[in-house]
Amino acid sequence: MNQIKTLLLTEYQKRKSSYWWPVWIIAGLIGLSLIAVLVAVIIDSPNIVVYGGIDEGAMGLRIGMYGVMFSFAIIFLAFMGLGAQTSLNREKQLGSDLFFRCQPASVWKVTGVKYFMHVYASSILLLGVGLIFALLLSIVSAFYVDGFYLGQALYGAFLGWLNYLKLVLVFGSLCYFLSAVFKNNALLKGAAVLGILEGLFAIIEVIFRHTITLPDVFVTLGKMVGNMGLDDIDTVNMSMVMGDYRILFGLLFAAGCFVGGTLIYKYRAKDV
Amino acid sequence: MEHVISVQGLTKDYKQVRALENVDLRVPRGRIVGLLGKNGAGKSTFLKCLLDFLRYEGDIAFFGKSVKEWKYDLHTRVAYIPDVSGLDPRLTVQQTMDYAAGMNPTWNAEKAERLFAKSELPRKQKVKTLSKGMKTKLYLMLTLAKDVDILLLDEPTLGLDIVFRKEFYDLLLGEFFDETKTVIISTHQVDEVENILHDVIFIDHGRVKLHETVDKLKKDWSIVEVSADREQDLMAFNPKATSRSLGKVRGLIEGDIKLSDAIIAVPSVSDIFVAVVNQ
């Protein structure tokens, strides 16, 4: 247990700033928005529309928060991807891999912590940011709509957070896997390989005059995330976000990426 | 005599290049062993193979148990300092120390604190800002605080100035070595370590050319100096190396020698090393 605690803390310390960058960016964007509102108030009376959809009350706050979390998630996802693509190759790039390999800990324990810290740890910060924003949004909106709907705002934030988890489950796990395959620029090289694969499938389909159908690589990956609830955002709820069997494929894919990535890492570690 | 390291038939190929060829050796407990060889002789590869960091052919055992069976537990008994200062530049000195303490069940906190207090290493400073000497010192302290039985050092003082080099070996001898510990020091700077070594292994082109105790080496080898006009007498003993200066001829000779009016001296390990690897 002590080793896991140490590994978690050290992984955080190694890339502390990249965890916090999305938070600072979001804080900056919110700050700019507040300045804009302030300027609008000074110049003229602002015309603030909390939600212009079907319901300005409870449901409106849930949907609004869900949408806000989605935009936050994109920022977090970008930083998660950049970090996760170095999960298993950064130490080698820095020349410190032998120091870490000289510690009495199993490879699975070490890579398990790396996988968690690079893929999922940022979601904790996103949840924190989401909860704070939900509180602020429900307080502000209380002045414009009939009632204080903190519960609905939190629910919307939570649904948005679950969506982020589904995204990182597939996308983050893929980045982790790519970090074992490529020594540097894993994300770029991985995307190129997948793009080539996609093109190859398309060529094969043309050669066979479309008598066979091969999977669309990127669409297949996207499907494993399951329903994002964006088509029916007006009624977004838990069963819509989580009640999709395709998430099971996402879980299997993530497990495969972790096991496959770690096995490749173990094998390649001996190519010093 | 108990052997803490046993190596049999160790062979390592890097694609077309054979880095180690059929290395057999055994290292007893309580010795400081110099693994001496030129650049590219196979010293680093040998140490990495010992720790199972590379794929190889042959058998390697620590304390009578195969390195494959030890897996990661081996690192509670054996420590390694690589040839380049390989600490993580993103961590501070304190964070690196906390990491090593948390990962190693054999960590001696009291010893670590004592060593760090003496070292004057800036705890809050990131490793990337330290000089090479400071990084090496930090690495050594982290290793010493682990209380292992075997220490493998791969060119540990390469690129360090004389002050750091002296400090390094003083620390090694003062804080680590006793009759229960074993140290293997890989280096090509033979002069620097020869006074602290008990045994030497000369390695060249991936082969062990000589494995002997320093005492026996110095007993078996001699430097014989005669005047230039008696060079033929000296050559009769088939010296492994010769040099000429100021009307004198010097030869490095293995085995007993009786030559009248010759000055006989004990050679340094580096003299023997040069002669053996150049054979």
Coordinates of C-alpha atoms in Angstrom, one line a residue:
Chain A
M1 CA 0.0 0.0 0.0
N2 CA 2.9 2.3 0.9
Q3 CA 4.4 1.7 -2.5
I4 CA 1.2 2.5 -4.3
K5 CA 0.8 5.7 -2.3
T6 CA 4.4 6.6 -3.2
L7 CA 3.9 5.8 -6.9
L8 CA 0.7 7.9 -7.0
L9 CA 2.4 10.9 -5.4
T10 CA 5.5 10.7 -7.5
E11 CA 3.5 10.4 -10.8
Y12 CA 1.6 13.5 -9.7
Q13 CA 4.8 15.4 -8.8
K14 CA 6.4 14.5 -12.1
R15 CA 3.7 16.3 -14.2
K16 CA 2.0 18.5 -11.6
S17 CA 1.6 21.5 -13.9
S18 CA 0.0 19.6 -16.8
Y19 CA -2.8 18.5 -14.4
W20 CA -3.5 22.1 -13.4
W21 CA -3.2 23.7 -16.9
P22 CA -6.8 22.9 -17.9
V23 CA -8.0 24.3 -14.5
W24 CA -6.1 27.6 -15.1
I25 CA -7.4 27.8 -18.7
I26 CA -11.0 27.3 -17.6
A27 CA -10.5 29.8 -14.8
G28 CA -9.1 32.2 -17.3
L29 CA -12.1 31.7 -19.7
I30 CA -14.5 32.2 -16.8
G31 CA -12.5 35.3 -15.7
L32 CA -12.7 36.7 -19.2
S33 CA -16.5 36.0 -19.3
L34 CA -16.9 37.8 -16.0
I35 CA -14.9 40.8 -17.2
A36 CA -17.2 40.9 -20.3
V37 CA -20.3 40.8 -18.1
L38 CA -18.8 43.6 -15.9
V39 CA -18.0 45.7 -19.0
A40 CA -21.6 45.1 -20.2
V41 CA -23.0 46.2 -16.9
I42 CA -20.8 49.3 -16.9
I43 CA -21.7 50.2 -20.5
D44 CA -25.3 49.1 -20.4
S45 CA -27.6 46.8 -18.6
P46 CA -26.7 43.2 -19.6
N47 CA -29.3 40.9 -21.1
I48 CA -28.3 37.6 -19.6
V49 CA -30.0 34.5 -20.8
V50 CA -29.3 31.5 -18.5
Y51 CA -30.9 29.0 -20.8
G52 CA -33.0 29.8 -23.8
G53 CA -34.4 26.3 -24.3
I54 CA -37.5 24.4 -23.1
D55 CA -37.2 25.1 -19.4
E56 CA -35.5 27.9 -17.7
G57 CA -35.8 26.2 -14.3
A58 CA -34.5 22.9 -13.0
M59 CA -34.1 21.1 -16.3
G60 CA -32.5 24.1 -17.8
L61 CA -29.8 24.1 -15.2
R62 CA -29.1 20.4 -15.6
I63 CA -28.7 20.8 -19.4
G64 CA -26.7 24.0 -19.1
M65 CA -24.3 22.4 -16.7
Y66 CA -24.1 19.3 -18.8
G67 CA -23.1 21.4 -21.8
V68 CA -20.6 23.4 -19.7
M69 CA -19.0 20.2 -18.6
F70 CA -18.7 19.0 -22.1
S71 CA -16.8 22.1 -23.1
F72 CA -14.6 21.7 -20.0
A73 CA -14.1 18.1 -20.9
I74 CA -12.7 19.0 -24.3
I75 CA -9.9 21.1 -22.6
F76 CA -9.2 18.4 -20.1
L77 CA -9.2 15.7 -22.8
A78 CA -6.6 17.5 -24.8
F79 CA -4.2 17.7 -21.9
M80 CA -5.0 14.2 -20.8
G81 CA -4.1 13.0 -24.4
L82 CA -0.8 14.9 -24.4
G83 CA 0.1 13.5 -21.0
A84 CA -1.1 9.9 -21.6
Q85 CA 0.9 9.6 -24.8
T86 CA 4.0 9.8 -22.7
S87 CA 2.8 7.4 -19.9
L88 CA 5.4 4.6 -20.6
N89 CA 8.1 6.3 -22.7
R90 CA 8.8 9.6 -20.8
E91 CA 11.4 8.2 -18.4
K92 CA 13.3 6.6 -21.3
Q93 CA 13.3 10.0 -23.1
L94 CA 14.6 11.6 -19.9
G95 CA 17.2 8.8 -19.3
S96 CA 15.8 8.0 -15.9
D97 CA 14.1 4.7 -16.7
L98 CA 16.9 2.6 -15.1
F99 CA 16.5 4.4 -11.8
F100 CA 12.8 3.6 -11.7
R101 CA 13.3 0.0 -12.8
C102 CA 15.8 -0.5 -10.0
Q103 CA 13.0 -0.2 -7.4
P104 CA 11.6 -3.4 -5.9
A105 CA 8.1 -3.1 -7.3
S106 CA 6.2 -5.2 -9.9
V107 CA 5.9 -3.8 -13.4
W108 CA 2.1 -4.2 -13.2
K109 CA 1.9 -2.2 -10.0
V110 CA 4.0 0.6 -11.6
T111 CA 2.2 0.6 -14.9
G112 CA -1.2 0.4 -13.2
V113 CA -0.4 3.6 -11.3
K114 CA 0.8 5.2 -14.4
Y115 CA -2.3 4.2 -16.3
F116 CA -4.5 5.6 -13.6
M117 CA -2.6 8.8 -13.1
H118 CA -2.2 9.6 -16.8
V119 CA -5.7 8.5 -18.0
Y120 CA -8.1 9.0 -15.1
A121 CA -6.5 11.3 -12.5
S122 CA -7.4 14.5 -14.3
S123 CA -11.1 13.6 -14.1
I124 CA -10.9 14.2 -10.3
L125 CA -10.0 17.8 -11.0
L126 CA -12.7 18.1 -13.7
L127 CA -15.2 16.9 -11.1
G128 CA -14.0 19.5 -8.7
V129 CA -14.2 22.2 -11.3
G130 CA -17.6 21.0 -12.3
L131 CA -19.0 21.0 -8.8
I132 CA -17.7 24.5 -8.1
F133 CA -19.1 25.8 -11.3
A134 CA -22.4 24.1 -10.7
L135 CA -22.6 25.9 -7.3
L136 CA -21.8 29.2 -8.9
L137 CA -24.2 28.7 -11.8
S138 CA -27.1 27.7 -9.5
I139 CA -26.4 30.8 -7.3
V140 CA -26.3 33.1 -10.2
S141 CA -29.2 31.5 -12.0
A142 CA -31.3 31.8 -8.8
F143 CA -31.5 35.6 -9.6
Y144 CA -32.9 34.9 -13.0
V145 CA -35.0 31.8 -12.7
D146 CA -37.6 30.7 -10.3
G147 CA -35.7 28.8 -7.6
F148 CA -32.3 27.5 -6.4
Y149 CA -31.6 24.3 -8.3
L150 CA -28.3 23.2 -7.0
G151 CA -29.2 19.5 -7.1
Q152 CA -30.1 19.7 -10.8
A153 CA -26.8 21.6 -11.6
L154 CA -24.8 19.0 -9.7
Y155 CA -26.7 16.3 -11.5
G156 CA -25.8 17.9 -14.9
A157 CA -22.2 18.2 -13.8
F158 CA -22.1 14.6 -12.7
L159 CA -23.5 13.4 -16.1
G160 CA -21.0 15.5 -17.9
W161 CA -18.2 14.1 -15.8
L162 CA -19.4 10.5 -16.6
N163 CA -19.2 11.4 -20.2
Y164 CA -15.6 12.5 -19.8
L165 CA -14.8 9.2 -18.0
K166 CA -16.2 7.3 -21.0
L167 CA -14.1 9.4 -23.4
V168 CA -10.9 8.9 -21.4
L169 CA -11.7 5.2 -21.0
V170 CA -11.4 4.8 -24.8
F171 CA -9.2 7.7 -25.9
G172 CA -6.9 7.8 -22.9
S173 CA -6.4 4.0 -22.9
L174 CA -5.5 4.2 -26.5
C175 CA -3.0 6.9 -25.8
Y176 CA -1.5 4.8 -23.0
F177 CA -1.2 1.8 -25.4
L178 CA 0.5 4.1 -28.0
S179 CA 3.0 5.3 -25.5
A180 CA 4.2 1.7 -25.2
V181 CA 4.5 1.3 -29.0
F182 CA 6.1 4.6 -29.9
K183 CA 9.1 6.1 -28.2
N184 CA 8.1 9.7 -28.9
N185 CA 5.2 11.6 -30.5
A186 CA 3.0 8.6 -29.8
L187 CA -0.3 10.4 -30.4
L188 CA 0.7 11.8 -33.7
K189 CA 2.2 8.5 -34.9
G190 CA -0.8 6.5 -33.6
A191 CA -3.2 8.8 -35.3
A192 CA -1.2 8.4 -38.5
V193 CA -1.3 4.6 -38.2
L194 CA -5.0 4.5 -37.6
G195 CA -5.5 6.9 -40.6
I196 CA -3.4 4.6 -42.8
L197 CA -5.4 1.6 -41.6
E198 CA -8.7 3.5 -42.4
G199 CA -7.4 4.3 -45.9
L200 CA -6.3 0.7 -46.4
F201 CA -9.7 -0.6 -45.4
A202 CA -11.3 1.9 -47.9
I203 CA -9.0 0.7 -50.7
I204 CA -9.7 -2.9 -50.0
E205 CA -13.5 -2.2 -50.1
V206 CA -13.0 -0.5 -53.5
I207 CA -10.9 -3.4 -54.8
F208 CA -13.7 -5.8 -53.8
R209 CA -16.2 -3.4 -55.4
H210 CA -17.9 -2.8 -52.0
T211 CA -19.0 -6.5 -51.7
I212 CA -17.3 -6.5 -48.3
T213 CA -17.6 -3.9 -45.5
L214 CA -14.7 -3.3 -43.3
P215 CA -15.0 -1.3 -40.0
D216 CA -14.5 2.4 -39.9
V217 CA -11.6 2.7 -37.4
F218 CA -12.5 6.1 -35.9
V219 CA -16.2 5.5 -35.9
T220 CA -15.7 2.2 -34.2
L221 CA -13.6 3.9 -31.5
G222 CA -16.3 6.5 -31.1
K223 CA -19.0 4.0 -30.7
M224 CA -17.3 2.4 -27.7
V225 CA -17.8 5.7 -25.9
G226 CA -21.5 5.0 -26.1
N227 CA -24.3 7.6 -26.2
M228 CA -23.0 11.0 -25.3
G229 CA -26.5 12.4 -24.9
L230 CA -25.9 15.2 -27.4
D231 CA -28.7 14.3 -29.8
D232 CA -31.3 14.4 -27.0
I233 CA -29.7 16.9 -24.8
D234 CA -33.1 18.4 -23.7
T235 CA -33.9 15.2 -21.8
V236 CA -30.4 14.2 -20.8
N237 CA -30.4 11.7 -17.9
M238 CA -28.4 8.9 -16.3
S239 CA -29.9 6.0 -18.3
M240 CA -29.1 7.9 -21.5
V241 CA -25.5 8.5 -20.6
M242 CA -24.7 5.2 -18.9
G243 CA -27.3 2.8 -20.1
D244 CA -25.5 1.9 -23.3
Y245 CA -24.2 -1.7 -23.8
R246 CA -21.4 -0.3 -26.0
I247 CA -19.6 1.0 -22.9
L248 CA -18.9 -2.6 -22.1
F249 CA -16.9 -2.8 -25.3
G250 CA -15.2 0.4 -24.2
L251 CA -14.2 -1.3 -20.9
L252 CA -12.9 -4.3 -22.7
F253 CA -11.0 -2.1 -25.1
A254 CA -9.5 -0.2 -22.2
A255 CA -8.5 -3.4 -20.4
G256 CA -6.9 -4.6 -23.6
C257 CA -5.0 -1.4 -24.1
F258 CA -3.7 -1.6 -20.5
V259 CA -2.6 -5.2 -20.6
G260 CA -1.3 -4.9 -24.2
G261 CA 0.5 -1.7 -23.5
T262 CA 2.1 -3.1 -20.3
L263 CA 3.2 -6.3 -22.1
I264 CA 4.8 -4.3 -24.9
Y265 CA 6.5 -2.0 -22.4
K266 CA 7.9 -5.0 -20.5
Y267 CA 9.2 -6.5 -23.7
R268 CA 10.7 -3.3 -25.0
A269 CA 12.2 -2.4 -21.7
K270 CA 14.9 -5.0 -22.4
D271 CA 15.9 -3.1 -25.6
V272 CA 18.1 -0.8 -23.6
Chain B
M1 CA 33.9 -19.1 0.1
E2 CA 30.4 -18.0 -0.6
H3 CA 29.8 -16.6 -4.0
V4 CA 27.1 -13.9 -4.2
I5 CA 27.1 -13.6 -8.0
S6 CA 27.5 -16.5 -10.4
V7 CA 27.6 -16.1 -14.2
Q8 CA 27.8 -19.0 -16.6
G9 CA 28.0 -18.8 -20.4
L10 CA 26.8 -15.3 -20.6
T11 CA 26.5 -14.2 -24.2
K12 CA 24.8 -11.0 -25.5
D13 CA 24.3 -9.9 -29.1
Y14 CA 23.2 -6.5 -30.3
K15 CA 21.9 -7.5 -33.8
Q16 CA 25.2 -8.3 -35.7
V17 CA 27.5 -7.3 -32.9
R18 CA 28.5 -9.7 -30.1
A19 CA 28.8 -7.6 -27.0
L20 CA 29.6 -10.4 -24.5
E21 CA 30.9 -13.8 -25.3
N22 CA 30.6 -16.8 -23.0
V23 CA 31.4 -15.0 -19.8
D24 CA 31.9 -17.2 -16.8
L25 CA 32.7 -15.8 -13.4
R26 CA 31.9 -15.9 -9.7
V27 CA 32.1 -13.1 -7.2
P28 CA 32.6 -13.8 -3.5
R29 CA 31.0 -11.9 -0.7
G30 CA 32.9 -9.0 0.9
R31 CA 35.0 -8.0 -2.1
I32 CA 35.4 -4.8 -4.1
V33 CA 35.7 -5.9 -7.7
G34 CA 36.9 -3.7 -10.5
L35 CA 35.4 -4.5 -13.9
L36 CA 38.0 -2.9 -16.1
G37 CA 37.8 -2.5 -19.8
K38 CA 38.2 0.0 -22.6
N39 CA 35.2 2.0 -23.9
G40 CA 32.9 -0.4 -25.6
A41 CA 34.5 -3.5 -24.0
G42 CA 31.1 -4.7 -22.7
K43 CA 31.2 -3.5 -19.1
S44 CA 27.8 -1.7 -19.1
T45 CA 26.2 -4.5 -21.0
F46 CA 27.5 -7.0 -18.5
L47 CA 26.1 -5.1 -15.5
K48 CA 22.7 -4.6 -17.3
C49 CA 22.6 -8.3 -18.0
L50 CA 23.3 -9.1 -14.4
L51 CA 20.2 -7.2 -13.4
D52 CA 18.1 -8.8 -16.2
F53 CA 17.7 -5.5 -17.9
L54 CA 18.7 -7.0 -21.3
R55 CA 17.9 -10.2 -23.1
Y56 CA 20.8 -12.6 -23.0
E57 CA 21.9 -16.2 -23.2
G58 CA 23.4 -18.0 -20.2
D59 CA 22.7 -18.2 -16.5
I60 CA 23.0 -15.5 -13.9
A61 CA 22.4 -16.1 -10.2
F62 CA 22.5 -13.9 -7.1
F63 CA 22.9 -15.7 -3.7
G64 CA 22.4 -19.0 -5.5
K65 CA 19.1 -18.1 -7.0
S66 CA 18.6 -17.4 -10.7
V67 CA 18.0 -13.7 -11.5
K68 CA 14.8 -14.7 -13.4
E69 CA 13.4 -16.2 -10.2
W70 CA 14.3 -13.1 -8.2
K71 CA 12.3 -10.7 -10.4
Y72 CA 11.9 -7.3 -8.7
D73 CA 12.7 -8.6 -5.2
L74 CA 16.3 -8.6 -6.3
H75 CA 16.4 -4.8 -5.9
T76 CA 16.0 -5.1 -2.2
R77 CA 19.4 -6.9 -2.1
V78 CA 21.2 -5.4 -5.1
A79 CA 21.5 -1.7 -6.1
Y80 CA 22.8 -0.2 -9.4
I81 CA 24.1 3.2 -10.3
P82 CA 24.2 3.7 -14.1
D83 CA 26.9 5.4 -16.1
V84 CA 24.8 8.5 -16.8
S85 CA 23.1 10.3 -13.9
G86 CA 19.7 8.9 -14.5
L87 CA 17.6 10.6 -11.9
D88 CA 14.3 12.2 -12.9
P89 CA 14.9 15.8 -13.6
R90 CA 11.3 16.8 -12.9
L91 CA 11.5 15.8 -9.2
T92 CA 13.1 17.8 -6.4
V93 CA 15.9 16.3 -4.3
Q94 CA 13.4 15.8 -1.4
Q95 CA 10.8 14.2 -3.7
T96 CA 13.4 11.8 -5.1
M97 CA 14.4 10.9 -1.6
D98 CA 10.7 10.4 -0.5
Y99 CA 10.2 8.2 -3.6
A100 CA 13.2 6.0 -2.8
A101 CA 12.1 5.8 0.9
G102 CA 8.5 4.8 -0.1
M103 CA 9.5 2.2 -2.6
N104 CA 12.2 0.4 -0.6
P105 CA 11.3 -1.8 2.4
T106 CA 14.9 -1.9 3.4
W107 CA 15.2 1.9 3.5
N108 CA 17.2 3.2 6.4
A109 CA 15.7 6.5 7.3
E110 CA 18.2 7.4 10.0
K111 CA 21.1 6.7 7.7
A112 CA 19.5 8.7 4.9
E113 CA 18.9 11.7 7.1
R114 CA 22.5 11.6 8.4
L115 CA 23.9 11.3 4.9
F116 CA 21.7 14.1 3.5
A117 CA 22.5 16.4 6.5
K118 CA 26.2 16.0 5.7
S119 CA 25.8 16.4 2.0
E120 CA 24.5 19.9 1.8
L121 CA 22.3 18.9 -1.1
P122 CA 19.5 21.5 -1.7
R123 CA 16.4 19.6 -0.9
K124 CA 13.9 21.9 -2.5
Q125 CA 15.9 22.2 -5.8
K126 CA 14.9 20.2 -8.8
V127 CA 17.3 17.5 -9.9
K128 CA 17.6 19.1 -13.3
T129 CA 19.3 22.1 -11.8
L130 CA 21.9 20.1 -10.0
S131 CA 25.5 19.7 -11.3
K132 CA 26.6 16.3 -12.5
G133 CA 28.6 15.8 -9.3
M134 CA 25.6 16.7 -7.1
K135 CA 23.4 14.3 -9.1
T136 CA 25.9 11.5 -8.7
K137 CA 26.2 12.2 -5.0
L138 CA 22.4 12.2 -4.6
Y139 CA 22.2 8.9 -6.5
L140 CA 24.9 7.3 -4.3
M141 CA 23.2 8.5 -1.1
L142 CA 19.8 7.1 -2.2
T143 CA 21.6 3.8 -2.9
L144 CA 23.5 3.7 0.4
A145 CA 20.3 4.4 2.3
K146 CA 18.8 1.2 0.8
D147 CA 21.1 -1.0 2.8
V148 CA 21.6 -3.6 0.1
D149 CA 24.2 -6.4 0.0
I150 CA 25.6 -5.8 -3.5
L151 CA 26.3 -2.5 -5.2
L152 CA 26.9 -2.4 -9.0
L153 CA 28.5 0.9 -10.2
D154 CA 28.8 1.6 -13.9
E155 CA 31.4 4.3 -14.5
P156 CA 30.1 6.2 -11.5
T157 CA 32.5 9.0 -11.5
L158 CA 32.7 9.7 -15.2
G159 CA 32.9 13.4 -15.9
L160 CA 33.3 14.4 -12.3
D161 CA 36.1 16.6 -11.0
I162 CA 38.7 15.2 -8.6
V163 CA 37.0 16.6 -5.5
F164 CA 33.7 14.8 -6.3
R165 CA 35.5 11.6 -7.3
K166 CA 37.4 11.5 -4.0
E167 CA 34.2 12.3 -2.0
F168 CA 32.4 9.6 -3.9
Y169 CA 34.9 6.8 -3.0
D170 CA 35.3 8.0 0.5
L171 CA 31.5 7.8 1.0
L172 CA 31.4 4.4 -0.6
L173 CA 34.1 3.0 1.6
G174 CA 33.0 4.8 4.7
E175 CA 29.3 4.3 4.6
F176 CA 28.7 1.2 2.6
F177 CA 31.5 -1.3 2.4
D178 CA 32.3 -3.9 5.0
E179 CA 33.0 -7.7 4.9
T180 CA 29.4 -8.5 4.3
K181 CA 29.0 -6.3 1.3
T182 CA 30.1 -6.7 -2.3
V183 CA 30.8 -3.9 -4.8
I184 CA 31.5 -4.2 -8.5
I185 CA 32.9 -1.0 -10.0
S186 CA 33.0 -0.8 -13.8
T187 CA 35.4 1.8 -15.1
H188 CA 38.1 2.5 -17.7
Q189 CA 39.8 4.9 -15.3
V190 CA 41.9 2.2 -13.7
D191 CA 44.3 4.4 -11.8
E192 CA 41.4 6.0 -9.9
V193 CA 40.1 2.8 -8.3
E194 CA 43.1 0.4 -8.1
N195 CA 43.9 1.3 -4.5
I196 CA 40.5 0.2 -3.3
L197 CA 40.1 -3.0 -5.3
H198 CA 40.4 -6.5 -4.0
D199 CA 39.8 -8.2 -7.3
V200 CA 40.0 -7.2 -10.9
I201 CA 38.2 -8.5 -14.0
F202 CA 39.7 -7.3 -17.3
I203 CA 37.1 -7.4 -20.0
D204 CA 37.9 -6.7 -23.7
H205 CA 35.7 -7.2 -26.8
G206 CA 33.1 -8.9 -24.6
R207 CA 35.5 -11.5 -23.2
V208 CA 36.9 -11.9 -19.7
K209 CA 40.7 -11.7 -20.3
L210 CA 41.7 -12.0 -16.7
H211 CA 39.9 -12.4 -13.3
E212 CA 42.3 -12.3 -10.3
T213 CA 42.9 -10.8 -6.9
V214 CA 44.9 -7.6 -6.9
D215 CA 47.4 -9.2 -4.4
K216 CA 48.1 -12.2 -6.6
L217 CA 48.3 -9.9 -9.6
K218 CA 51.0 -7.8 -8.0
K219 CA 52.8 -10.9 -6.8
D220 CA 52.8 -12.6 -10.2
W221 CA 53.8 -9.6 -12.3
S222 CA 56.9 -7.4 -12.2
I223 CA 58.3 -4.4 -13.9
V224 CA 61.9 -5.0 -14.7
E225 CA 64.3 -2.2 -15.6
V226 CA 67.7 -2.8 -17.2
S227 CA 70.1 -0.6 -19.1
A228 CA 69.5 -0.3 -22.9
D229 CA 72.5 -2.5 -23.7
R230 CA 70.9 -5.5 -21.9
E231 CA 67.6 -5.3 -23.7
Q232 CA 68.1 -8.7 -25.3
D233 CA 68.4 -10.2 -21.7
L234 CA 65.1 -8.7 -20.8
M235 CA 63.5 -9.8 -24.1
A236 CA 64.3 -13.4 -23.2
F237 CA 61.7 -13.3 -20.5
N238 CA 59.0 -12.3 -23.1
P239 CA 57.7 -9.1 -21.5
K240 CA 54.1 -8.3 -22.2
A241 CA 54.9 -4.6 -22.6
T242 CA 58.1 -2.6 -23.0
S243 CA 59.2 1.0 -22.9
R244 CA 62.4 2.8 -23.4
S245 CA 63.6 6.1 -21.9
L246 CA 66.9 7.7 -20.7
G247 CA 69.0 4.8 -21.7
K248 CA 66.9 2.3 -19.8
V249 CA 64.5 -0.4 -21.0
R250 CA 61.5 -1.4 -18.9
G251 CA 59.5 -4.6 -19.4
L252 CA 56.3 -5.9 -17.7
I253 CA 56.9 -9.6 -17.0
E254 CA 54.5 -12.3 -15.8
G255 CA 56.1 -14.9 -13.5
D256 CA 59.3 -15.1 -11.6
I257 CA 62.3 -13.3 -12.9
K258 CA 65.9 -13.4 -11.9
L259 CA 68.1 -11.0 -13.8
S260 CA 71.3 -9.6 -12.3
D261 CA 71.6 -5.8 -11.9
A262 CA 67.9 -5.3 -12.9
I263 CA 65.6 -3.1 -10.9
I264 CA 62.4 -4.9 -10.1
A265 CA 59.3 -3.1 -9.1
V266 CA 55.7 -3.9 -8.4
P267 CA 53.5 -2.8 -11.3
S268 CA 50.3 -0.9 -11.0
V269 CA 47.0 -2.5 -12.0
S270 CA 46.8 -0.1 -14.9
D271 CA 50.2 -1.3 -16.2
I272 CA 49.0 -4.9 -16.2
F273 CA 45.6 -3.9 -17.6
V274 CA 47.1 -2.2 -20.6
A275 CA 49.5 -5.1 -21.2
V276 CA 46.7 -7.7 -21.0
V277 CA 44.1 -5.9 -23.1
N278 CA 46.7 -5.0 -25.8
Q279 CA 47.9 -8.6 -26.1

